[in-house]
């Protein structure tokens, strides 16, 4: 068992839910705990206030002979509801079956904390790190990082670095080291459809005025055609065709077969855009998703009512070259065009972020691949990710630097769901990975 478990449990006990203002003080307390943890590791730490939750930065003494590595992570977590589906307290971590169970265990506290533990061990044993370190931990990733890009712009020179390391993505199967070289982007909105001035008797008025719940259903249904393609005009305009080398490489990635997906999702079958494998649908194709839909009576039994309003929350995953604002313009035009008479439609735009794509075979990419293979004892698979970390493309634009995505999240880790967990094996693997990785990254710059 890792010597770091008790420490990790302290971190997991903070209910640092960024979206819920009732937890603002918990988010700050978590930031303060991290800053003091960095200080006790021998780093210089600082808490930077923003218009939202604070950014925590830790650094060692920099030396111009060494490359500078920025390690990014996020200490905020998703809400825990529905609470009754958890087998243990989401903020009372426990170890069962070789896994640590808690909200944030994988996403993202466990993954960045493994790096901090690796860093702490290296400083203890060697007195110093082989690289200049900037560790940047934010508290707003799960709400779209609204204040981090301005922070990067303001602190551009202090954050100058050669490469960024992020462990906040997936590992395709236990023991299979995985390097990501892409992330999908995202753009979100909420749609409100309003009809009569109040809920009406559905017998007295049903048939004579439009039903907003029916309309929201029609609008949602209009987003796709029968082949699972998004039916919004122009949606695929900027989508690059999948390259043959990726299709071939991905066909050999373990953990992505039909059976694997059925097991991990609990779905009766896979489904998606025709002409693509599941890996291709997830990693290289854009999507439209309904994240929530509501309106009308939800209580016990029936209530013959014609609801005054109905709502849907939508999000769209994007691939490289799609512009989130342009896509949302197209979404809005589509919904307005398909909205029938008799209701009003209001669309409120939410957060968005661009997709990311980089060369996995750059000098830094190769060093990371070597570090993964030495740490886990087999060659890494190279994938893109279905999920999004919007700040990664901002790092590229503001700091001009690529990110190594070295994921430790296993398929059954249940991030954003009840019973989130992190395999102890991956926590320990992450600690070892940090130490090997920094050595490899330090070696590149001295050779070149
Ligand atoms: N760590 C995830 C992203 C992720 C998970 C990438 C698994 C690849 C594999 C991150 O915390 C996350 O959940 N991001 C959000 C982005 C958002 C709220 C702007 C997402 O992808 O929904
Ligand atoms: Mn997340």
GROMACS .gro file of C-alpha atoms and ligand atoms in nm:
model
  471
    1UNK     CA    1   0.000   0.000   0.000
    2UNK     CA    2   0.131   0.341  -0.092
    3UNK     CA    3   0.268   0.555   0.191
    4UNK     CA    4   0.062   0.839   0.045
    5UNK     CA    5  -0.288   0.702   0.104
    6UNK     CA    6  -0.359   0.895   0.426
    7UNK     CA    7  -0.252   1.218   0.266
    8UNK     CA    8  -0.463   1.145  -0.040
    9UNK     CA    9  -0.766   1.075   0.180
   10UNK     CA   10  -0.730   1.421   0.338
   11UNK     CA   11  -0.747   1.574  -0.008
   12UNK     CA   12  -1.052   1.365  -0.100
   13UNK     CA   13  -1.241   1.480   0.210
   14UNK     CA   14  -1.282   1.835   0.075
   15UNK     CA   15  -1.620   1.860  -0.102
   16UNK     CA   16  -1.473   2.096  -0.363
   17UNK     CA   17  -1.778   2.107  -0.592
   18UNK     CA   18  -1.712   2.408  -0.814
   19UNK     CA   19  -2.058   2.448  -0.964
   20UNK     CA   20  -2.240   2.480  -0.631
   21UNK     CA   21  -2.183   2.809  -0.445
   22UNK     CA   22  -2.273   2.641  -0.116
   23UNK     CA   23  -1.933   2.473  -0.148
   24UNK     CA   24  -1.728   2.789  -0.217
   25UNK     CA   25  -1.560   2.773   0.125
   26UNK     CA   26  -1.479   2.404   0.073
   27UNK     CA   27  -1.320   2.478  -0.262
   28UNK     CA   28  -1.100   2.745  -0.102
   29UNK     CA   29  -1.009   2.520   0.190
   30UNK     CA   30  -0.900   2.256  -0.060
   31UNK     CA   31  -0.682   2.512  -0.241
   32UNK     CA   32  -0.521   2.611   0.090
   33UNK     CA   33  -0.455   2.250   0.182
   34UNK     CA   34  -0.285   2.195  -0.154
   35UNK     CA   35  -0.070   2.506  -0.120
   36UNK     CA   36   0.053   2.393   0.220
   37UNK     CA   37   0.109   2.041   0.087
   38UNK     CA   38   0.326   2.190  -0.189
   39UNK     CA   39   0.520   2.393   0.066
   40UNK     CA   40   0.590   2.089   0.279
   41UNK     CA   41   0.717   1.910  -0.033
   42UNK     CA   42   0.979   2.184  -0.066
   43UNK     CA   43   0.807   2.390  -0.336
   44UNK     CA   44   0.728   2.757  -0.325
   45UNK     CA   45   0.351   2.783  -0.331
   46UNK     CA   46   0.102   3.062  -0.392
   47UNK     CA   47  -0.275   3.094  -0.406
   48UNK     CA   48  -0.401   3.331  -0.674
   49UNK     CA   49  -0.751   3.468  -0.640
   50UNK     CA   50  -0.962   3.496  -0.955
   51UNK     CA   51  -1.318   3.612  -1.018
   52UNK     CA   52  -1.411   3.254  -0.936
   53UNK     CA   53  -1.223   2.981  -0.751
   54UNK     CA   54  -0.850   3.019  -0.678
   55UNK     CA   55  -0.556   2.889  -0.880
   56UNK     CA   56  -0.280   2.719  -0.680
   57UNK     CA   57   0.076   2.732  -0.812
   58UNK     CA   58   0.382   2.550  -0.687
   59UNK     CA   59   0.734   2.585  -0.824
   60UNK     CA   60   1.088   2.484  -0.744
   61UNK     CA   61   1.389   2.713  -0.786
   62UNK     CA   62   1.435   2.739  -1.162
   63UNK     CA   63   1.769   2.697  -1.329
   64UNK     CA   64   1.818   2.800  -1.693
   65UNK     CA   65   2.002   2.473  -1.769
   66UNK     CA   66   1.690   2.267  -1.717
   67UNK     CA   67   1.372   2.244  -1.921
   68UNK     CA   68   1.054   2.378  -1.763
   69UNK     CA   69   0.760   2.143  -1.723
   70UNK     CA   70   0.415   2.270  -1.627
   71UNK     CA   71   0.198   2.007  -1.459
   72UNK     CA   72  -0.171   2.099  -1.474
   73UNK     CA   73  -0.460   1.949  -1.278
   74UNK     CA   74  -0.794   2.048  -1.129
   75UNK     CA   75  -0.895   2.014  -0.766
   76UNK     CA   76  -1.264   2.089  -0.823
   77UNK     CA   77  -1.506   1.800  -0.859
   78UNK     CA   78  -1.850   1.728  -1.003
   79UNK     CA   79  -2.161   1.724  -0.782
   80UNK     CA   80  -2.239   1.389  -0.618
   81UNK     CA   81  -2.611   1.349  -0.680
   82UNK     CA   82  -2.789   1.110  -0.681
   83UNK     CA   83  -2.641   1.046  -0.337
   84UNK     CA   84  -2.848   0.734  -0.263
   85UNK     CA   85  -2.671   0.545  -0.543
   86UNK     CA   86  -2.333   0.569  -0.369
   87UNK     CA   87  -2.216   0.262  -0.176
   88UNK     CA   88  -2.008   0.484   0.055
   89UNK     CA   89  -1.980   0.853   0.145
   90UNK     CA   90  -1.850   1.041  -0.162
   91UNK     CA   91  -1.638   1.261   0.067
   92UNK     CA   92  -1.547   0.983   0.310
   93UNK     CA   93  -1.291   0.790   0.103
   94UNK     CA   94  -1.259   0.414   0.150
   95UNK     CA   95  -1.048   0.139  -0.005
   96UNK     CA   96  -1.236  -0.168  -0.129
   97UNK     CA   97  -1.134  -0.419  -0.398
   98UNK     CA   98  -0.807  -0.242  -0.471
   99UNK     CA   99  -0.982   0.086  -0.544
  100UNK     CA  100  -1.019   0.417  -0.365
  101UNK     CA  101  -1.385   0.522  -0.366
  102UNK     CA  102  -1.468   0.894  -0.350
  103UNK     CA  103  -1.585   1.185  -0.565
  104UNK     CA  104  -1.277   1.322  -0.740
  105UNK     CA  105  -1.070   1.008  -0.675
  106UNK     CA  106  -0.990   0.982  -1.048
  107UNK     CA  107  -1.125   1.314  -1.182
  108UNK     CA  108  -0.890   1.469  -1.103
  109UNK     CA  109  -0.750   1.463  -0.749
  110UNK     CA  110  -0.589   1.118  -0.768
  111UNK     CA  111  -0.423   1.180  -1.101
  112UNK     CA  112  -0.256   1.513  -1.017
  113UNK     CA  113  -0.183   1.410  -0.659
  114UNK     CA  114   0.014   1.111  -0.792
  115UNK     CA  115   0.238   1.366  -0.967
  116UNK     CA  116   0.274   1.569  -0.649
  117UNK     CA  117   0.368   1.253  -0.456
  118UNK     CA  118   0.625   1.160  -0.720
  119UNK     CA  119   0.767   1.512  -0.703
  120UNK     CA  120   0.781   1.495  -0.322
  121UNK     CA  121   0.969   1.163  -0.333
  122UNK     CA  122   1.222   1.291  -0.585
  123UNK     CA  123   1.293   1.603  -0.379
  124UNK     CA  124   1.331   1.390  -0.064
  125UNK     CA  125   1.571   1.149  -0.231
  126UNK     CA  126   1.766   1.378  -0.463
  127UNK     CA  127   1.723   1.718  -0.301
  128UNK     CA  128   1.603   1.859  -0.633
  129UNK     CA  129   1.399   1.784  -0.944
  130UNK     CA  130   1.565   1.720  -1.283
  131UNK     CA  131   1.337   1.987  -1.436
  132UNK     CA  132   1.206   2.333  -1.354
  133UNK     CA  133   0.856   2.271  -1.225
  134UNK     CA  134   0.543   2.482  -1.240
  135UNK     CA  135   0.249   2.295  -1.092
  136UNK     CA  136  -0.079   2.471  -1.171
  137UNK     CA  137  -0.398   2.345  -1.007
  138UNK     CA  138  -0.727   2.513  -1.088
  139UNK     CA  139  -1.066   2.496  -0.917
  140UNK     CA  140  -1.296   2.555  -1.214
  141UNK     CA  141  -1.231   2.285  -1.475
  142UNK     CA  142  -1.565   2.117  -1.421
  143UNK     CA  143  -1.744   2.446  -1.500
  144UNK     CA  144  -1.547   2.520  -1.816
  145UNK     CA  145  -1.243   2.706  -1.669
  146UNK     CA  146  -1.403   3.053  -1.710
  147UNK     CA  147  -1.118   3.239  -1.537
  148UNK     CA  148  -0.812   3.041  -1.639
  149UNK     CA  149  -0.747   3.179  -1.986
  150UNK     CA  150  -0.740   3.539  -1.857
  151UNK     CA  151  -0.507   3.414  -1.580
  152UNK     CA  152  -0.273   3.260  -1.840
  153UNK     CA  153  -0.273   3.585  -2.036
  154UNK     CA  154  -0.194   3.787  -1.728
  155UNK     CA  155   0.083   3.554  -1.607
  156UNK     CA  156   0.222   3.453  -1.945
  157UNK     CA  157   0.587   3.516  -1.854
  158UNK     CA  158   0.581   3.339  -1.515
  159UNK     CA  159   0.412   3.042  -1.684
  160UNK     CA  160   0.657   3.015  -1.974
  161UNK     CA  161   0.750   2.648  -2.016
  162UNK     CA  162   0.868   2.387  -2.264
  163UNK     CA  163   0.594   2.130  -2.226
  164UNK     CA  164   0.278   2.066  -2.025
  165UNK     CA  165   0.193   1.740  -1.852
  166UNK     CA  166  -0.167   1.651  -1.773
  167UNK     CA  167  -0.303   1.333  -1.620
  168UNK     CA  168  -0.679   1.391  -1.652
  169UNK     CA  169  -0.773   1.149  -1.928
  170UNK     CA  170  -0.828   0.780  -1.981
  171UNK     CA  171  -0.626   0.459  -1.973
  172UNK     CA  172  -0.803   0.220  -2.213
  173UNK     CA  173  -0.765  -0.089  -1.991
  174UNK     CA  174  -0.584  -0.181  -1.667
  175UNK     CA  175  -0.211  -0.211  -1.726
  176UNK     CA  176  -0.231  -0.061  -2.077
  177UNK     CA  177  -0.036   0.266  -2.075
  178UNK     CA  178  -0.221   0.523  -2.280
  179UNK     CA  179  -0.110   0.848  -2.433
  180UNK     CA  180  -0.368   1.091  -2.568
  181UNK     CA  181  -0.284   1.322  -2.854
  182UNK     CA  182  -0.626   1.482  -2.894
  183UNK     CA  183  -0.933   1.593  -2.703
  184UNK     CA  184  -1.277   1.682  -2.827
  185UNK     CA  185  -1.400   2.038  -2.785
  186UNK     CA  186  -1.738   2.126  -2.647
  187UNK     CA  187  -2.012   2.388  -2.671
  188UNK     CA  188  -2.322   2.393  -2.449
  189UNK     CA  189  -2.659   2.563  -2.437
  190UNK     CA  190  -2.995   2.555  -2.265
  191UNK     CA  191  -3.318   2.575  -2.462
  192UNK     CA  192  -3.648   2.697  -2.317
  193UNK     CA  193  -3.975   2.658  -2.506
  194UNK     CA  194  -4.267   2.862  -2.373
  195UNK     CA  195  -4.633   2.846  -2.471
  196UNK     CA  196  -4.940   2.938  -2.265
  197UNK     CA  197  -4.911   3.185  -1.979
  198UNK     CA  198  -4.965   2.906  -1.723
  199UNK     CA  199  -5.011   2.528  -1.708
  200UNK     CA  200  -5.352   2.451  -1.861
  201UNK     CA  201  -5.613   2.175  -1.834
  202UNK     CA  202  -5.507   1.942  -2.115
  203UNK     CA  203  -5.868   1.848  -2.194
  204UNK     CA  204  -6.009   2.197  -2.194
  205UNK     CA  205  -5.728   2.342  -2.408
  206UNK     CA  206  -5.524   2.046  -2.544
  207UNK     CA  207  -5.542   2.043  -2.923
  208UNK     CA  208  -5.608   2.415  -2.954
  209UNK     CA  209  -5.269   2.549  -2.837
  210UNK     CA  210  -4.915   2.416  -2.887
  211UNK     CA  211  -4.765   2.199  -2.612
  212UNK     CA  212  -4.409   2.314  -2.521
  213UNK     CA  213  -4.311   1.965  -2.404
  214UNK     CA  214  -4.407   1.821  -2.743
  215UNK     CA  215  -4.208   2.095  -2.913
  216UNK     CA  216  -3.897   2.032  -2.704
  217UNK     CA  217  -3.928   1.664  -2.803
  218UNK     CA  218  -3.956   1.757  -3.170
  219UNK     CA  219  -3.657   1.988  -3.150
  220UNK     CA  220  -3.442   1.729  -2.977
  221UNK     CA  221  -3.548   1.466  -3.229
  222UNK     CA  222  -3.456   1.696  -3.516
  223UNK     CA  223  -3.090   1.701  -3.411
  224UNK     CA  224  -3.011   1.361  -3.570
  225UNK     CA  225  -3.105   1.173  -3.884
  226UNK     CA  226  -3.177   0.800  -3.901
  227UNK     CA  227  -2.809   0.715  -3.957
  228UNK     CA  228  -2.709   0.871  -3.627
  229UNK     CA  229  -2.560   1.173  -3.803
  230UNK     CA  230  -2.614   1.522  -3.669
  231UNK     CA  231  -2.876   1.683  -3.896
  232UNK     CA  232  -2.779   2.046  -3.832
  233UNK     CA  233  -2.700   2.228  -4.154
  234UNK     CA  234  -2.325   2.288  -4.191
  235UNK     CA  235  -2.239   2.094  -3.873
  236UNK     CA  236  -1.974   1.882  -4.049
  237UNK     CA  237  -1.835   2.163  -4.269
  238UNK     CA  238  -1.500   2.192  -4.092
  239UNK     CA  239  -1.463   1.831  -3.979
  240UNK     CA  240  -1.146   1.673  -4.113
  241UNK     CA  241  -1.175   1.323  -4.259
  242UNK     CA  242  -1.030   1.051  -4.041
  243UNK     CA  243  -0.687   0.946  -4.152
  244UNK     CA  244  -0.614   0.587  -4.246
  245UNK     CA  245  -0.317   0.554  -4.005
  246UNK     CA  246  -0.541   0.647  -3.712
  247UNK     CA  247  -0.818   0.409  -3.814
  248UNK     CA  248  -0.568   0.128  -3.842
  249UNK     CA  249  -0.391   0.209  -3.516
  250UNK     CA  250  -0.718   0.240  -3.324
  251UNK     CA  251  -0.853  -0.089  -3.454
  252UNK     CA  252  -0.584  -0.260  -3.243
  253UNK     CA  253  -0.648  -0.064  -2.920
  254UNK     CA  254  -0.769  -0.299  -2.646
  255UNK     CA  255  -1.078  -0.223  -2.438
  256UNK     CA  256  -1.272  -0.059  -2.721
  257UNK     CA  257  -1.460  -0.358  -2.862
  258UNK     CA  258  -1.838  -0.404  -2.858
  259UNK     CA  259  -1.822  -0.635  -2.555
  260UNK     CA  260  -1.599  -0.396  -2.357
  261UNK     CA  261  -1.833  -0.105  -2.419
  262UNK     CA  262  -2.145  -0.302  -2.329
  263UNK     CA  263  -1.983  -0.412  -2.007
  264UNK     CA  264  -1.863  -0.071  -1.898
  265UNK     CA  265  -2.174   0.126  -2.002
  266UNK     CA  266  -2.446  -0.127  -1.922
  267UNK     CA  267  -2.616  -0.041  -2.253
  268UNK     CA  268  -2.797  -0.318  -2.445
  269UNK     CA  269  -2.601  -0.237  -2.762
  270UNK     CA  270  -2.370   0.026  -2.900
  271UNK     CA  271  -2.515   0.294  -3.124
  272UNK     CA  272  -2.385   0.586  -3.326
  273UNK     CA  273  -2.309   0.742  -3.659
  274UNK     CA  274  -2.303   0.473  -3.926
  275UNK     CA  275  -1.975   0.402  -4.103
  276UNK     CA  276  -1.755   0.441  -3.794
  277UNK     CA  277  -1.628   0.213  -3.518
  278UNK     CA  278  -1.699   0.305  -3.157
  279UNK     CA  279  -1.343   0.434  -3.111
  280UNK     CA  280  -1.380   0.652  -3.419
  281UNK     CA  281  -1.719   0.781  -3.307
  282UNK     CA  282  -1.577   0.871  -2.967
  283UNK     CA  283  -1.240   1.013  -3.062
  284UNK     CA  284  -1.275   1.170  -3.405
  285UNK     CA  285  -1.639   1.251  -3.474
  286UNK     CA  286  -1.848   1.539  -3.338
  287UNK     CA  287  -2.177   1.472  -3.160
  288UNK     CA  288  -2.496   1.633  -3.032
  289UNK     CA  289  -2.615   1.520  -2.689
  290UNK     CA  290  -2.913   1.597  -2.471
  291UNK     CA  291  -2.786   1.626  -2.113
  292UNK     CA  292  -3.124   1.693  -1.960
  293UNK     CA  293  -3.483   1.744  -2.068
  294UNK     CA  294  -3.773   1.843  -1.851
  295UNK     CA  295  -4.112   2.005  -1.832
  296UNK     CA  296  -4.464   1.928  -1.716
  297UNK     CA  297  -4.578   1.703  -1.438
  298UNK     CA  298  -4.318   1.465  -1.287
  299UNK     CA  299  -4.494   1.353  -0.970
  300UNK     CA  300  -4.679   1.035  -0.880
  301UNK     CA  301  -4.973   0.922  -1.089
  302UNK     CA  302  -5.108   1.137  -1.367
  303UNK     CA  303  -5.202   1.500  -1.393
  304UNK     CA  304  -5.381   1.608  -1.709
  305UNK     CA  305  -5.191   1.924  -1.770
  306UNK     CA  306  -5.061   2.107  -2.071
  307UNK     CA  307  -4.731   2.254  -1.944
  308UNK     CA  308  -4.657   2.621  -1.998
  309UNK     CA  309  -4.288   2.555  -2.064
  310UNK     CA  310  -4.032   2.284  -2.128
  311UNK     CA  311  -3.652   2.278  -2.135
  312UNK     CA  312  -3.348   2.093  -2.261
  313UNK     CA  313  -2.977   2.121  -2.189
  314UNK     CA  314  -2.770   2.037  -2.494
  315UNK     CA  315  -2.400   1.991  -2.551
  316UNK     CA  316  -2.201   1.928  -2.866
  317UNK     CA  317  -1.862   1.756  -2.873
  318UNK     CA  318  -1.637   1.901  -3.137
  319UNK     CA  319  -1.331   1.788  -3.328
  320UNK     CA  320  -1.029   1.987  -3.447
  321UNK     CA  321  -1.108   2.282  -3.678
  322UNK     CA  322  -1.469   2.316  -3.562
  323UNK     CA  323  -1.518   2.656  -3.402
  324UNK     CA  324  -1.744   2.639  -3.094
  325UNK     CA  325  -1.909   2.977  -3.160
  326UNK     CA  326  -1.972   2.898  -3.525
  327UNK     CA  327  -2.122   2.560  -3.431
  328UNK     CA  328  -2.351   2.722  -3.175
  329UNK     CA  329  -2.464   2.975  -3.438
  330UNK     CA  330  -2.560   2.678  -3.657
  331UNK     CA  331  -2.736   2.503  -3.369
  332UNK     CA  332  -2.938   2.815  -3.294
  333UNK     CA  333  -3.033   2.864  -3.661
  334UNK     CA  334  -3.140   2.498  -3.679
  335UNK     CA  335  -3.357   2.515  -3.369
  336UNK     CA  336  -3.524   2.840  -3.477
  337UNK     CA  337  -3.593   2.694  -3.820
  338UNK     CA  338  -3.746   2.375  -3.672
  339UNK     CA  339  -3.945   2.543  -3.398
  340UNK     CA  340  -4.315   2.538  -3.490
  341UNK     CA  341  -4.550   2.831  -3.444
  342UNK     CA  342  -4.740   2.873  -3.121
  343UNK     CA  343  -4.442   2.880  -2.882
  344UNK     CA  344  -4.144   3.104  -2.818
  345UNK     CA  345  -3.791   2.969  -2.808
  346UNK     CA  346  -3.514   3.103  -2.592
  347UNK     CA  347  -3.158   2.976  -2.626
  348UNK     CA  348  -2.899   3.057  -2.360
  349UNK     CA  349  -2.540   2.987  -2.455
  350UNK     CA  350  -2.317   2.812  -2.203
  351UNK     CA  351  -1.945   2.748  -2.183
  352UNK     CA  352  -1.739   2.622  -2.472
  353UNK     CA  353  -1.387   2.510  -2.554
  354UNK     CA  354  -1.195   2.405  -2.860
  355UNK     CA  355  -1.074   2.059  -2.949
  356UNK     CA  356  -0.702   1.978  -2.921
  357UNK     CA  357  -0.478   1.776  -3.150
  358UNK     CA  358  -0.104   1.732  -3.148
  359UNK     CA  359   0.175   1.515  -3.287
  360UNK     CA  360   0.230   1.215  -3.059
  361UNK     CA  361   0.577   1.161  -3.210
  362UNK     CA  362   0.734   1.498  -3.121
  363UNK     CA  363   1.049   1.484  -2.904
  364UNK     CA  364   0.835   1.538  -2.593
  365UNK     CA  365   0.579   1.285  -2.717
  366UNK     CA  366   0.849   1.022  -2.764
  367UNK     CA  367   0.995   1.090  -2.420
  368UNK     CA  368   0.648   1.046  -2.270
  369UNK     CA  369   0.595   0.722  -2.461
  370UNK     CA  370   0.924   0.588  -2.324
  371UNK     CA  371   0.830   0.692  -1.973
  372UNK     CA  372   0.494   0.514  -2.006
  373UNK     CA  373   0.649   0.197  -2.138
  374UNK     CA  374   0.917   0.185  -1.866
  375UNK     CA  375   0.663   0.257  -1.594
  376UNK     CA  376   0.397   0.009  -1.701
  377UNK     CA  377   0.612  -0.251  -1.877
  378UNK     CA  378   0.451  -0.237  -2.224
  379UNK     CA  379   0.430  -0.001  -2.518
  380UNK     CA  380   0.164   0.268  -2.483
  381UNK     CA  381  -0.138   0.289  -2.710
  382UNK     CA  382  -0.196   0.624  -2.877
  383UNK     CA  383  -0.549   0.755  -2.872
  384UNK     CA  384  -0.754   1.068  -2.892
  385UNK     CA  385  -1.004   1.136  -2.616
  386UNK     CA  386  -1.379   1.176  -2.631
  387UNK     CA  387  -1.383   1.407  -2.329
  388UNK     CA  388  -1.281   1.769  -2.317
  389UNK     CA  389  -1.032   1.978  -2.119
  390UNK     CA  390  -1.091   2.318  -2.276
  391UNK     CA  391  -0.784   2.486  -2.127
  392UNK     CA  392  -0.546   2.257  -2.318
  393UNK     CA  393  -0.598   2.438  -2.649
  394UNK     CA  394  -0.569   2.770  -2.460
  395UNK     CA  395  -0.229   2.656  -2.330
  396UNK     CA  396  -0.129   2.605  -2.692
  397UNK     CA  397  -0.258   2.947  -2.797
  398UNK     CA  398  -0.140   3.155  -2.500
  399UNK     CA  399   0.180   2.976  -2.396
  400UNK     CA  400   0.261   2.823  -2.735
  401UNK     CA  401   0.323   2.483  -2.579
  402UNK     CA  402   0.198   2.128  -2.640
  403UNK     CA  403   0.045   1.905  -2.374
  404UNK     CA  404   0.125   1.543  -2.298
  405UNK     CA  405  -0.199   1.369  -2.199
  406UNK     CA  406  -0.096   1.080  -1.975
  407UNK     CA  407  -0.423   0.939  -1.852
  408UNK     CA  408  -0.475   0.714  -1.553
  409UNK     CA  409  -0.858   0.697  -1.559
  410UNK     CA  410  -0.976   0.340  -1.612
  411UNK     CA  411  -1.297   0.261  -1.804
  412UNK     CA  412  -1.481   0.159  -1.486
  413UNK     CA  413  -1.368   0.455  -1.271
  414UNK     CA  414  -1.718   0.610  -1.294
  415UNK     CA  415  -1.614   0.975  -1.315
  416UNK     CA  416  -1.912   1.215  -1.295
  417UNK     CA  417  -2.125   0.916  -1.179
  418UNK     CA  418  -2.200   0.763  -0.840
  419UNK     CA  419  -1.923   0.542  -0.698
  420UNK     CA  420  -1.630   0.716  -0.861
  421UNK     CA  421  -1.311   0.525  -0.786
  422UNK     CA  422  -0.938   0.523  -0.858
  423UNK     CA  423  -0.741   0.198  -0.873
  424UNK     CA  424  -0.465   0.197  -0.609
  425UNK     CA  425  -0.248   0.039  -0.880
  426UNK     CA  426  -0.291   0.349  -1.097
  427UNK     CA  427  -0.223   0.584  -0.809
  428UNK     CA  428   0.108   0.406  -0.754
  429UNK     CA  429   0.168   0.389  -1.130
  430UNK     CA  430   0.116   0.764  -1.153
  431UNK     CA  431   0.375   0.828  -0.884
  432UNK     CA  432   0.632   0.612  -1.061
  433UNK     CA  433   0.540   0.766  -1.396
  434UNK     CA  434   0.612   1.116  -1.268
  435UNK     CA  435   0.964   1.021  -1.167
  436UNK     CA  436   1.053   0.844  -1.492
  437UNK     CA  437   0.886   1.112  -1.702
  438UNK     CA  438   1.077   1.405  -1.553
  439UNK     CA  439   1.406   1.221  -1.613
  440UNK     CA  440   1.313   1.158  -1.977
  441UNK     CA  441   1.200   1.516  -2.031
  442UNK     CA  442   1.519   1.647  -1.871
  443UNK     CA  443   1.725   1.424  -2.102
  444UNK     CA  444   1.573   1.555  -2.427
  445UNK     CA  445   1.668   1.916  -2.379
  446UNK     CA  446   2.029   1.836  -2.288
  447UNK     CA  447   2.070   1.622  -2.603
  448UNK     CA  448   1.930   1.885  -2.837
  449LIG     N1  449  -1.120   1.469  -1.687
  449LIG     C1  450  -1.233   1.508  -1.761
  449LIG     C2  451  -1.214   1.497  -1.911
  449LIG     C3  452  -1.184   1.361  -1.963
  449LIG     C4  453  -1.226   1.245  -1.901
  449LIG     C5  454  -1.112   1.350  -2.078
  449LIG     C6  455  -1.195   1.122  -1.951
  449LIG     C7  456  -1.084   1.228  -2.131
  449LIG     C8  457  -1.125   1.112  -2.066
  449LIG     C9  458  -1.270   1.650  -1.725
  449LIG     O1  459  -1.269   1.673  -1.588
  449LIG    C10  460  -1.411   1.677  -1.770
  449LIG     O2  461  -1.499   1.614  -1.720
  449LIG     N2  462  -1.428   1.769  -1.861
  449LIG    C11  463  -1.557   1.815  -1.901
  449LIG    C12  464  -1.538   1.949  -1.964
  449LIG    C13  465  -1.629   2.054  -1.932
  449LIG    C14  466  -1.716   2.054  -1.817
  449LIG    C15  467  -1.599   2.185  -1.993
  449LIG    C16  468  -1.619   1.722  -2.001
  449LIG     O3  469  -1.549   1.659  -2.081
  449LIG     O4  470  -1.741   1.713  -2.000
  450LIG    MN1  471  -1.458   1.589  -1.505
   0.00000   0.00000   0.00000
